[in-house]
PDB file of C-alpha atoms in Angstrom:
ATOM      1  CA  MET A1428      46.651-144.025 -34.821  1.00 63.00           C
ATOM      2  CA  MET A1429      46.334-145.334 -38.364  1.00 74.00           C
ATOM      3  CA  THR A1430      49.445-147.152 -39.637  1.00 88.00           C
ATOM      4  CA  LYS A1431      50.549-145.651 -42.937  1.00 95.00           C
ATOM      5  CA  LYS A1432      52.615-147.296 -45.631  1.00 97.00           C
ATOM      6  CA  PHE A1433      56.249-146.238 -45.679  1.00 98.00           C
ATOM      7  CA  ARG A1434      57.611-144.033 -48.411  1.00 98.00           C
ATOM      8  CA  PHE A1435      61.098-142.646 -48.729  1.00 98.00           C
ATOM      9  CA  ALA A1436      62.661-139.480 -50.113  1.00 98.00           C
ATOM     10  CA  VAL A1437      66.163-138.220 -50.713  1.00 98.00           C
ATOM     11  CA  GLN A1438      67.016-134.633 -49.877  1.00 98.00           C
ATOM     12  CA  THR A1439      69.716-133.540 -52.280  1.00 98.00           C
ATOM     13  CA  SER A1440      70.845-130.182 -53.560  1.00 96.00           C
ATOM     14  CA  ASN A1441      73.646-130.338 -56.088  1.00 97.00           C
ATOM     15  CA  ALA A1442      75.276-132.031 -59.061  1.00 97.00           C
ATOM     16  CA  PRO A1443      78.256-131.011 -61.208  1.00 96.00           C
ATOM     17  CA  THR A1444      76.328-131.001 -64.508  1.00 98.00           C
ATOM     18  CA  ALA A1445      72.799-131.074 -65.870  1.00 98.00           C
ATOM     19  CA  ASP A1446      73.288-134.674 -67.012  1.00 98.00           C
ATOM     20  CA  ALA A1447      74.486-135.688 -63.544  1.00 98.00           C
ATOM     21  CA  TRP A1448      71.437-134.093 -61.930  1.00 98.00           C
ATOM     22  CA  ARG A1449      69.054-135.842 -64.299  1.00 98.00           C
ATOM     23  CA  ASP A1450      70.903-139.142 -63.796  1.00 98.00           C
ATOM     24  CA  LYS A1451      70.598-138.746 -60.034  1.00 98.00           C
ATOM     25  CA  ALA A1452      66.825-138.221 -60.321  1.00 98.00           C
ATOM     26  CA  ARG A1453      66.448-141.271 -62.563  1.00 98.00           C
ATOM     27  CA  GLN A1454      68.555-143.377 -60.190  1.00 98.00           C
ATOM     28  CA  LEU A1455      66.361-142.404 -57.233  1.00 98.00           C
ATOM     29  CA  GLU A1456      63.245-143.298 -59.198  1.00 98.00           C
ATOM     30  CA  ASP A1457      64.744-146.629 -60.272  1.00 98.00           C
ATOM     31  CA  MET A1458      65.673-147.416 -56.654  1.00 98.00           C
ATOM     32  CA  GLY A1459      62.074-146.966 -55.574  1.00 98.00           C
ATOM     33  CA  TYR A1460      62.255-143.634 -53.786  1.00 98.00           C
ATOM     34  CA  SER A1461      58.982-141.732 -53.677  1.00 98.00           C
ATOM     35  CA  SER A1462      60.388-138.201 -53.795  1.00 98.00           C
ATOM     36  CA  LEU A1463      63.346-135.953 -54.496  1.00 98.00           C
ATOM     37  CA  LEU A1464      63.374-133.042 -52.062  1.00 98.00           C
ATOM     38  CA  ILE A1465      65.651-130.014 -52.117  1.00 98.00           C
ATOM     39  CA  PRO A1466      66.522-127.526 -49.351  1.00 97.00           C
ATOM     40  CA  ASP A1467      66.175-123.778 -49.796  1.00 97.00           C
ATOM     41  CA  HIS A1468      69.323-121.932 -48.798  1.00 96.00           C
ATOM     42  CA  PHE A1469      71.691-119.364 -50.293  1.00 96.00           C
ATOM     43  CA  THR A1470      74.650-121.707 -49.891  1.00 94.00           C
ATOM     44  CA  ASP A1471      76.312-123.815 -52.586  1.00 95.00           C
ATOM     45  CA  GLN A1472      73.241-125.550 -53.980  1.00 97.00           C
ATOM     46  CA  LEU A1473      71.088-125.517 -57.068  1.00 98.00           C
ATOM     47  CA  ALA A1474      68.178-123.078 -57.101  1.00 98.00           C
ATOM     48  CA  PRO A1475      65.225-125.191 -55.964  1.00 98.00           C
ATOM     49  CA  VAL A1476      62.477-124.516 -58.505  1.00 98.00           C
ATOM     50  CA  PRO A1477      64.434-125.094 -61.755  1.00 98.00           C
ATOM     51  CA  ALA A1478      66.239-128.050 -60.161  1.00 98.00           C
ATOM     52  CA  LEU A1479      62.941-129.669 -59.189  1.00 98.00           C
ATOM     53  CA  MET A1480      61.530-129.104 -62.654  1.00 98.00           C
ATOM     54  CA  ALA A1481      64.604-130.679 -64.259  1.00 98.00           C
ATOM     55  CA  ALA A1482      64.289-133.699 -61.946  1.00 98.00           C
ATOM     56  CA  ALA A1483      60.600-134.059 -62.744  1.00 98.00           C
ATOM     57  CA  ASP A1484      61.263-133.755 -66.464  1.00 98.00           C
ATOM     58  CA  ALA A1485      63.869-136.541 -66.275  1.00 98.00           C
ATOM     59  CA  THR A1486      61.481-138.960 -64.541  1.00 98.00           C
ATOM     60  CA  THR A1487      57.917-140.225 -64.787  1.00 98.00           C
ATOM     61  CA  LYS A1488      56.869-141.170 -61.227  1.00 98.00           C
ATOM     62  CA  LEU A1489      59.263-139.383 -58.873  1.00 98.00           C
ATOM     63  CA  ARG A1490      57.569-136.722 -56.759  1.00 98.00           C
ATOM     64  CA  VAL A1491      59.424-133.420 -56.277  1.00 98.00           C
ATOM     65  CA  GLY A1492      59.330-130.754 -53.591  1.00 98.00           C
ATOM     66  CA  GLY A1493      61.144-128.478 -51.194  1.00 98.00           C
ATOM     67  CA  LEU A1494      62.255-129.512 -47.726  1.00 97.00           C
ATOM     68  CA  VAL A1495      61.319-126.798 -47.126  1.00 97.00           C
ATOM     69  CA  PHE A1496      60.988-123.502 -48.952  1.00 98.00           C
ATOM     70  CA  ASP A1497      61.596-120.456 -46.743  1.00 97.00           C
ATOM     71  CA  ASN A1498      58.458-118.343 -46.813  1.00 98.00           C
ATOM     72  CA  ASP A1499      60.453-115.142 -46.313  1.00 97.00           C
ATOM     73  CA  TYR A1500      62.318-115.566 -49.595  1.00 97.00           C
ATOM     74  CA  ARG A1501      59.214-115.471 -51.822  1.00 96.00           C
ATOM     75  CA  HIS A1502      55.953-113.576 -51.919  1.00 97.00           C
ATOM     76  CA  PRO A1503      53.109-116.128 -51.527  1.00 98.00           C
ATOM     77  CA  LEU A1504      51.495-115.070 -54.821  1.00 98.00           C
ATOM     78  CA  MET A1505      54.698-115.838 -56.713  1.00 98.00           C
ATOM     79  CA  PHE A1506      55.373-119.000 -54.744  1.00 98.00           C
ATOM     80  CA  ALA A1507      51.867-120.352 -55.389  1.00 98.00           C
ATOM     81  CA  LYS A1508      52.282-119.661 -59.097  1.00 98.00           C
ATOM     82  CA  GLU A1509      55.639-121.445 -59.182  1.00 98.00           C
ATOM     83  CA  MET A1510      54.281-124.482 -57.321  1.00 98.00           C
ATOM     84  CA  ALA A1511      51.150-124.695 -59.476  1.00 98.00           C
ATOM     85  CA  THR A1512      53.324-124.509 -62.577  1.00 98.00           C
ATOM     86  CA  LEU A1513      55.609-127.226 -61.208  1.00 98.00           C
ATOM     87  CA  ASP A1514      52.548-129.392 -60.550  1.00 98.00           C
ATOM     88  CA  VAL A1515      51.211-128.846 -64.077  1.00 98.00           C
ATOM     89  CA  LEU A1516      54.529-129.487 -65.811  1.00 98.00           C
ATOM     90  CA  SER A1517      55.257-132.580 -63.692  1.00 98.00           C
ATOM     91  CA  ASN A1518      51.787-134.027 -64.336  1.00 98.00           C
ATOM     92  CA  GLY A1519      50.762-133.736 -60.699  1.00 98.00           C
ATOM     93  CA  ARG A1520      53.945-134.735 -58.839  1.00 98.00           C
ATOM     94  CA  ALA A1521      54.651-131.586 -56.793  1.00 98.00           C
ATOM     95  CA  GLU A1522      54.799-131.442 -52.996  1.00 98.00           C
ATOM     96  CA  VAL A1523      54.608-127.933 -51.560  1.00 98.00           C
ATOM     97  CA  GLY A1524      57.020-127.756 -48.640  1.00 98.00           C
ATOM     98  CA  ILE A1525      57.185-124.484 -46.712  1.00 98.00           C
ATOM     99  CA  GLY A1526      58.476-123.182 -43.398  1.00 97.00           C
ATOM    100  CA  ALA A1527      58.972-119.922 -41.532  1.00 97.00           C
ATOM    101  CA  GLY A1528      62.719-119.724 -42.206  1.00 95.00           C
ATOM    102  CA  TRP A1529      65.495-120.288 -39.695  1.00 92.00           C
ATOM    103  CA  MET A1530      69.042-120.093 -41.058  1.00 93.00           C
ATOM    104  CA  LYS A1531      70.357-116.701 -39.993  1.00 95.00           C
ATOM    105  CA  THR A1532      73.409-116.786 -42.267  1.00 95.00           C
ATOM    106  CA  ASP A1533      71.087-116.798 -45.299  1.00 96.00           C
ATOM    107  CA  TYR A1534      69.370-113.637 -44.089  1.00 97.00           C
ATOM    108  CA  ASP A1535      72.723-112.011 -43.330  1.00 96.00           C
ATOM    109  CA  ALA A1536      74.068-112.852 -46.792  1.00 96.00           C
ATOM    110  CA  ALA A1537      71.020-111.328 -48.465  1.00 96.00           C
ATOM    111  CA  GLY A1538      70.828-108.280 -46.215  1.00 97.00           C
ATOM    112  CA  MET A1539      67.357-109.374 -45.083  1.00 96.00           C
ATOM    113  CA  ALA A1540      65.991-108.591 -41.647  1.00 96.00           C
ATOM    114  CA  TYR A1541      66.043-111.680 -39.437  1.00 96.00           C
ATOM    115  CA  ASP A1542      62.857-110.951 -37.549  1.00 97.00           C
ATOM    116  CA  ARG A1543      62.064-112.740 -34.314  1.00 96.00           C
ATOM    117  CA  ALA A1544      60.470-116.158 -34.725  1.00 95.00           C
ATOM    118  CA  GLY A1545      56.961-114.942 -33.887  1.00 96.00           C
ATOM    119  CA  VAL A1546      57.003-112.459 -36.768  1.00 97.00           C
ATOM    120  CA  ARG A1547      58.317-115.038 -39.228  1.00 97.00           C
ATOM    121  CA  ILE A1548      55.608-117.477 -38.138  1.00 97.00           C
ATOM    122  CA  ASP A1549      52.958-114.755 -38.471  1.00 98.00           C
ATOM    123  CA  ARG A1550      54.030-114.330 -42.077  1.00 98.00           C
ATOM    124  CA  LEU A1551      53.991-118.088 -42.662  1.00 98.00           C
ATOM    125  CA  GLU A1552      50.455-118.390 -41.335  1.00 98.00           C
ATOM    126  CA  GLU A1553      49.225-115.584 -43.583  1.00 98.00           C
ATOM    127  CA  ALA A1554      51.102-116.989 -46.573  1.00 98.00           C
ATOM    128  CA  VAL A1555      49.718-120.528 -46.287  1.00 98.00           C
ATOM    129  CA  GLY A1556      46.164-119.198 -46.346  1.00 98.00           C
ATOM    130  CA  ILE A1557      46.951-117.176 -49.468  1.00 98.00           C
ATOM    131  CA  ILE A1558      48.700-120.096 -51.178  1.00 98.00           C
ATOM    132  CA  LYS A1559      45.743-122.392 -50.573  1.00 98.00           C
ATOM    133  CA  GLY A1560      43.449-119.732 -51.928  1.00 98.00           C
ATOM    134  CA  MET A1561      45.594-119.351 -55.043  1.00 97.00           C
ATOM    135  CA  PHE A1562      45.257-123.076 -55.720  1.00 98.00           C
ATOM    136  CA  GLY A1563      41.468-122.794 -55.628  1.00 97.00           C
ATOM    137  CA  ASP A1564      39.029-121.703 -58.307  1.00 96.00           C
ATOM    138  CA  GLU A1565      37.936-118.352 -56.887  1.00 96.00           C
ATOM    139  CA  PRO A1566      39.722-114.984 -56.889  1.00 97.00           C
ATOM    140  CA  VAL A1567      41.703-114.312 -53.723  1.00 98.00           C
ATOM    141  CA  ASN A1568      41.286-111.218 -51.580  1.00 97.00           C
ATOM    142  CA  ALA A1569      43.452-110.993 -48.492  1.00 96.00           C
ATOM    143  CA  SER A1570      44.388-108.073 -46.298  1.00 96.00           C
ATOM    144  CA  GLY A1571      46.690-108.987 -43.433  1.00 96.00           C
ATOM    145  CA  LYS A1572      49.544-107.479 -41.517  1.00 97.00           C
ATOM    146  CA  HIS A1573      52.134-108.753 -43.986  1.00 97.00           C
ATOM    147  CA  TYR A1574      50.402-109.417 -47.332  1.00 98.00           C
ATOM    148  CA  THR A1575      47.636-107.817 -49.363  1.00 98.00           C
ATOM    149  CA  ILE A1576      46.081-109.606 -52.335  1.00 98.00           C
ATOM    150  CA  THR A1577      43.389-107.904 -54.390  1.00 98.00           C
ATOM    151  CA  ASN A1578      40.915-109.913 -56.460  1.00 97.00           C
ATOM    152  CA  TYR A1579      43.594-112.155 -57.945  1.00 97.00           C
ATOM    153  CA  ASN A1580      42.618-115.388 -59.665  1.00 97.00           C
ATOM    154  CA  ALA A1581      45.898-117.259 -59.965  1.00 96.00           C
ATOM    155  CA  GLN A1582      46.834-119.179 -63.103  1.00 97.00           C
ATOM    156  CA  PRO A1583      47.694-121.917 -63.776  1.00 98.00           C
ATOM    157  CA  LYS A1584      45.768-124.127 -61.394  1.00 98.00           C
ATOM    158  CA  PRO A1585      47.539-127.238 -60.082  1.00 98.00           C
ATOM    159  CA  VAL A1586      46.720-130.703 -61.399  1.00 98.00           C
ATOM    160  CA  GLN A1587      46.315-132.246 -57.931  1.00 98.00           C
ATOM    161  CA  LYS A1588      42.992-131.431 -56.290  1.00 96.00           C
ATOM    162  CA  PRO A1589      42.103-129.631 -54.174  1.00 95.00           C
ATOM    163  CA  HIS A1590      45.804-128.764 -54.273  1.00 97.00           C
ATOM    164  CA  PRO A1591      49.227-130.438 -54.119  1.00 98.00           C
ATOM    165  CA  PRO A1592      50.006-131.806 -50.650  1.00 98.00           C
ATOM    166  CA  ILE A1593      51.286-129.042 -48.410  1.00 98.00           C
ATOM    167  CA  MET A1594      54.201-129.946 -46.159  1.00 98.00           C
ATOM    168  CA  ILE A1595      54.975-127.610 -43.285  1.00 98.00           C
ATOM    169  CA  GLY A1596      58.274-128.137 -41.509  1.00 94.00           C
ATOM    170  CA  GLY A1597      59.344-127.073 -38.050  1.00 93.00           C
ATOM    171  CA  GLY A1598      60.378-128.069 -34.557  1.00 94.00           C
ATOM    172  CA  GLY A1599      58.682-125.572 -32.241  1.00 94.00           C
ATOM    173  CA  LYS A1600      55.239-125.772 -30.679  1.00 96.00           C
ATOM    174  CA  ARG A1601      53.643-122.912 -32.582  1.00 97.00           C
ATOM    175  CA  VAL A1602      54.733-124.037 -36.055  1.00 97.00           C
ATOM    176  CA  LEU A1603      53.890-127.683 -35.413  1.00 98.00           C
ATOM    177  CA  SER A1604      50.483-126.767 -33.997  1.00 98.00           C
ATOM    178  CA  PHE A1605      49.768-124.583 -37.026  1.00 98.00           C
ATOM    179  CA  ALA A1606      50.932-127.400 -39.314  1.00 98.00           C
ATOM    180  CA  ALA A1607      48.603-129.786 -37.478  1.00 98.00           C
ATOM    181  CA  ARG A1608      45.666-127.583 -38.460  1.00 98.00           C
ATOM    182  CA  GLU A1609      46.695-126.770 -42.022  1.00 98.00           C
ATOM    183  CA  ALA A1610      49.213-129.237 -43.524  1.00 98.00           C
ATOM    184  CA  ASN A1611      48.826-132.541 -45.321  1.00 98.00           C
ATOM    185  CA  ILE A1612      52.392-133.512 -44.399  1.00 98.00           C
ATOM    186  CA  ILE A1613      54.326-132.354 -41.347  1.00 98.00           C
ATOM    187  CA  SER A1614      58.112-132.494 -41.371  1.00 97.00           C
ATOM    188  CA  VAL A1615      59.156-132.800 -37.721  1.00 97.00           C
ATOM    189  CA  ASN A1616      62.580-131.246 -37.301  1.00 93.00           C
ATOM    190  CA  PHE A1617      64.963-130.097 -34.620  1.00 85.00           C
ATOM    191  CA  ASN A1618      63.937-126.886 -32.865  1.00 86.00           C
ATOM    192  CA  LEU A1619      65.966-124.458 -34.949  1.00 81.00           C
ATOM    193  CA  ALA A1620      65.133-121.321 -32.974  1.00 77.00           C
ATOM    194  CA  PRO A1621      68.843-120.439 -32.427  1.00 74.00           C
ATOM    195  CA  GLY A1622      69.200-119.910 -36.196  1.00 75.00           C
ATOM    196  CA  ALA A1623      72.100-122.328 -36.605  1.00 77.00           C
ATOM    197  CA  VAL A1624      72.784-126.000 -35.982  1.00 76.00           C
ATOM    198  CA  ASN A1625      74.714-126.678 -32.781  1.00 79.00           C
ATOM    199  CA  ARG A1626      74.660-129.217 -29.947  1.00 76.00           C
ATOM    200  CA  GLU A1627      71.805-127.382 -28.238  1.00 78.00           C
ATOM    201  CA  VAL A1628      69.742-127.759 -31.400  1.00 79.00           C
ATOM    202  CA  MET A1629      70.789-131.383 -31.939  1.00 82.00           C
ATOM    203  CA  ALA A1630      69.576-132.256 -28.446  1.00 83.00           C
ATOM    204  CA  THR A1631      66.035-131.328 -29.481  1.00 87.00           C
ATOM    205  CA  GLY A1632      66.062-134.294 -31.884  1.00 91.00           C
ATOM    206  CA  ASP A1633      66.111-136.966 -29.205  1.00 94.00           C
ATOM    207  CA  ALA A1634      63.239-139.389 -28.653  1.00 96.00           C
ATOM    208  CA  THR A1635      61.803-137.573 -25.641  1.00 95.00           C
ATOM    209  CA  SER A1636      61.702-134.218 -27.442  1.00 94.00           C
ATOM    210  CA  THR A1637      60.181-135.911 -30.479  1.00 96.00           C
ATOM    211  CA  GLU A1638      57.410-137.429 -28.373  1.00 97.00           C
ATOM    212  CA  THR A1639      56.623-133.951 -27.066  1.00 96.00           C
ATOM    213  CA  LYS A1640      56.421-132.610 -30.635  1.00 97.00           C
ATOM    214  CA  ILE A1641      54.075-135.403 -31.705  1.00 98.00           C
ATOM    215  CA  GLY A1642      51.926-134.567 -28.680  1.00 98.00           C
ATOM    216  CA  TRP A1643      51.665-130.940 -29.806  1.00 97.00           C
ATOM    217  CA  ILE A1644      50.629-132.095 -33.277  1.00 98.00           C
ATOM    218  CA  ARG A1645      48.068-134.560 -31.949  1.00 98.00           C
ATOM    219  CA  ASP A1646      46.520-131.977 -29.612  1.00 98.00           C
ATOM    220  CA  ALA A1647      46.225-129.329 -32.317  1.00 98.00           C
ATOM    221  CA  ALA A1648      45.109-131.684 -35.094  1.00 98.00           C
ATOM    222  CA  GLY A1649      42.220-133.258 -33.246  1.00 97.00           C
ATOM    223  CA  ALA A1650      40.099-135.420 -35.522  1.00 97.00           C
ATOM    224  CA  ARG A1651      42.318-134.816 -38.568  1.00 97.00           C
ATOM    225  CA  PHE A1652      45.425-136.357 -36.971  1.00 97.00           C
ATOM    226  CA  ASP A1653      45.058-139.683 -38.798  1.00 96.00           C
ATOM    227  CA  ASP A1654      44.903-137.847 -42.137  1.00 97.00           C
ATOM    228  CA  ILE A1655      48.313-136.212 -41.633  1.00 98.00           C
ATOM    229  CA  GLU A1656      51.469-137.836 -43.016  1.00 98.00           C
ATOM    230  CA  LEU A1657      54.386-137.430 -40.621  1.00 98.00           C
ATOM    231  CA  ASN A1658      57.810-136.886 -42.147  1.00 98.00           C
ATOM    232  CA  VAL A1659      61.237-136.973 -40.532  1.00 98.00           C
ATOM    233  CA  THR A1660      64.692-136.354 -41.977  1.00 96.00           C
ATOM    234  CA  VAL A1661      67.423-138.861 -41.172  1.00 97.00           C
ATOM    235  CA  PHE A1662      70.669-136.907 -41.151  1.00 93.00           C
ATOM    236  CA  VAL A1663      72.953-139.881 -40.463  1.00 95.00           C
ATOM    237  CA  ALA A1664      72.238-143.209 -42.175  1.00 97.00           C
ATOM    238  CA  ILE A1665      74.983-145.828 -41.943  1.00 97.00           C
ATOM    239  CA  VAL A1666      74.687-149.527 -42.720  1.00 98.00           C
ATOM    240  CA  THR A1667      77.173-151.432 -40.569  1.00 98.00           C
ATOM    241  CA  ASP A1668      77.528-154.747 -38.771  1.00 98.00           C
ATOM    242  CA  ASP A1669      79.206-152.914 -35.878  1.00 98.00           C
ATOM    243  CA  GLN A1670      76.305-150.848 -34.595  1.00 98.00           C
ATOM    244  CA  ALA A1671      77.733-150.271 -31.129  1.00 97.00           C
ATOM    245  CA  GLY A1672      81.133-149.180 -32.385  1.00 97.00           C
ATOM    246  CA  MET A1673      79.711-146.848 -35.029  1.00 97.00           C
ATOM    247  CA  VAL A1674      77.182-145.275 -32.665  1.00 97.00           C
ATOM    248  CA  GLY A1675      79.960-144.706 -30.149  1.00 95.00           C
ATOM    249  CA  ARG A1676      81.893-142.733 -32.741  1.00 95.00           C
ATOM    250  CA  ILE A1677      78.853-140.775 -33.933  1.00 91.00           C
ATOM    251  CA  ALA A1678      77.334-139.887 -30.549  1.00 92.00           C
ATOM    252  CA  PRO A1679      79.691-137.022 -29.562  1.00 89.00           C
ATOM    253  CA  GLY A1680      78.771-135.132 -32.734  1.00 85.00           C
ATOM    254  CA  PHE A1681      75.113-135.342 -31.776  1.00 85.00           C
ATOM    255  CA  GLY A1682      75.811-134.257 -28.208  1.00 85.00           C
ATOM    256  CA  MET A1683      73.926-137.381 -27.085  1.00 90.00           C
ATOM    257  CA  SER A1684      74.696-140.670 -25.448  1.00 93.00           C
ATOM    258  CA  PRO A1685      74.937-143.711 -27.760  1.00 95.00           C
ATOM    259  CA  GLU A1686      71.579-144.908 -26.415  1.00 96.00           C
ATOM    260  CA  GLU A1687      69.983-141.543 -27.251  1.00 95.00           C
ATOM    261  CA  VAL A1688      71.394-141.622 -30.786  1.00 95.00           C
ATOM    262  CA  LEU A1689      69.962-145.081 -31.393  1.00 96.00           C
ATOM    263  CA  ALA A1690      66.533-143.881 -30.244  1.00 96.00           C
ATOM    264  CA  SER A1691      66.623-140.594 -32.185  1.00 96.00           C
ATOM    265  CA  PRO A1692      64.470-140.618 -35.334  1.00 97.00           C
ATOM    266  CA  HIS A1693      67.125-138.495 -37.066  1.00 96.00           C
ATOM    267  CA  ALA A1694      69.707-141.304 -37.166  1.00 96.00           C
ATOM    268  CA  LEU A1695      69.686-144.809 -38.645  1.00 98.00           C
ATOM    269  CA  ILE A1696      72.742-146.887 -37.813  1.00 98.00           C
ATOM    270  CA  GLY A1697      73.139-150.651 -37.897  1.00 98.00           C
ATOM    271  CA  SER A1698      72.636-153.688 -40.066  1.00 98.00           C
ATOM    272  CA  VAL A1699      69.832-153.732 -42.601  1.00 98.00           C
ATOM    273  CA  ASP A1700      67.695-155.755 -40.190  1.00 98.00           C
ATOM    274  CA  GLN A1701      68.414-153.364 -37.321  1.00 98.00           C
ATOM    275  CA  ILE A1702      67.500-150.386 -39.485  1.00 98.00           C
ATOM    276  CA  VAL A1703      64.259-152.039 -40.623  1.00 98.00           C
ATOM    277  CA  ASP A1704      63.369-152.756 -36.992  1.00 98.00           C
ATOM    278  CA  ALA A1705      64.158-149.153 -36.017  1.00 98.00           C
ATOM    279  CA  LEU A1706      61.975-147.717 -38.780  1.00 98.00           C
ATOM    280  CA  GLN A1707      59.048-149.910 -37.795  1.00 98.00           C
ATOM    281  CA  GLU A1708      59.467-149.087 -34.109  1.00 98.00           C
ATOM    282  CA  ARG A1709      59.535-145.350 -34.868  1.00 98.00           C
ATOM    283  CA  ARG A1710      56.452-145.597 -37.035  1.00 98.00           C
ATOM    284  CA  ASP A1711      54.668-147.324 -34.157  1.00 97.00           C
ATOM    285  CA  ARG A1712      55.978-144.884 -31.538  1.00 97.00           C
ATOM    286  CA  PHE A1713      55.900-141.543 -33.367  1.00 97.00           C
ATOM    287  CA  GLY A1714      53.912-142.157 -36.539  1.00 98.00           C
ATOM    288  CA  PHE A1715      56.766-141.454 -38.969  1.00 98.00           C
ATOM    289  CA  SER A1716      56.032-143.121 -42.304  1.00 98.00           C
ATOM    290  CA  TYR A1717      57.615-140.621 -44.717  1.00 98.00           C
ATOM    291  CA  ILE A1718      61.380-140.841 -44.290  1.00 98.00           C
ATOM    292  CA  ALA A1719      63.792-138.388 -45.930  1.00 98.00           C
ATOM    293  CA  LEU A1720      67.458-139.317 -46.198  1.00 98.00           C
TER     294      LEU A1720
END
């Protein structure tokens, strides 16, 4: 496996004012973060596309993207147009993050059918093919079970060629295997099949489960595995000189033993040196080089 250079992102979703949001983006850029990423939910958060554009407009190098957009919330024609526009107006700094959708309370709030996972993944697979086509130079014709596109040549075209990097996020075998074939970046998450975060879901973020997920990706990717950037979100990051004591307090919330928490790629707890060592060990073990906090 090729060792990739680390880069870091912050996933953030809110600010009290426009000035505060722009200041946050500038601060992240000044601190050396590669990207600002925003989730896509119907909860108390800024709408992703205008928020990403505002962050891009306030900065000069910071990359911007979704972690990740829910495919069910947007038709792929419209989503491709929004992402191409974001790429143009940010001078080529967009990352196109997309997933099949998982958070049932969002669907309930919107009165949307929460189809079984297989149907949502079917739609995702169709949509990604359409989105890639929209980023290309030729008109798109697609006739699938979920989407029909007729001789549509999308405008504008993105700045990044052949297209902005596509990040597909997920934690189940089918999504990760599809991502291994189609994505530039894979965000390896908990298995969110239950539709909500609970201890059962948290348990799928341990080191053993993560190794299984990387195995699925490797098997499906084949020769392109070394070209894929592997991303992971760290949900708990705490700098402390009392690693053992802090992990002991955190572990019950994860539904894991302290040893399992320390090995999980979704937590970083310890001194600066301990955290650096953990990041390097996880890059060696799993391949994670793109870390979202």
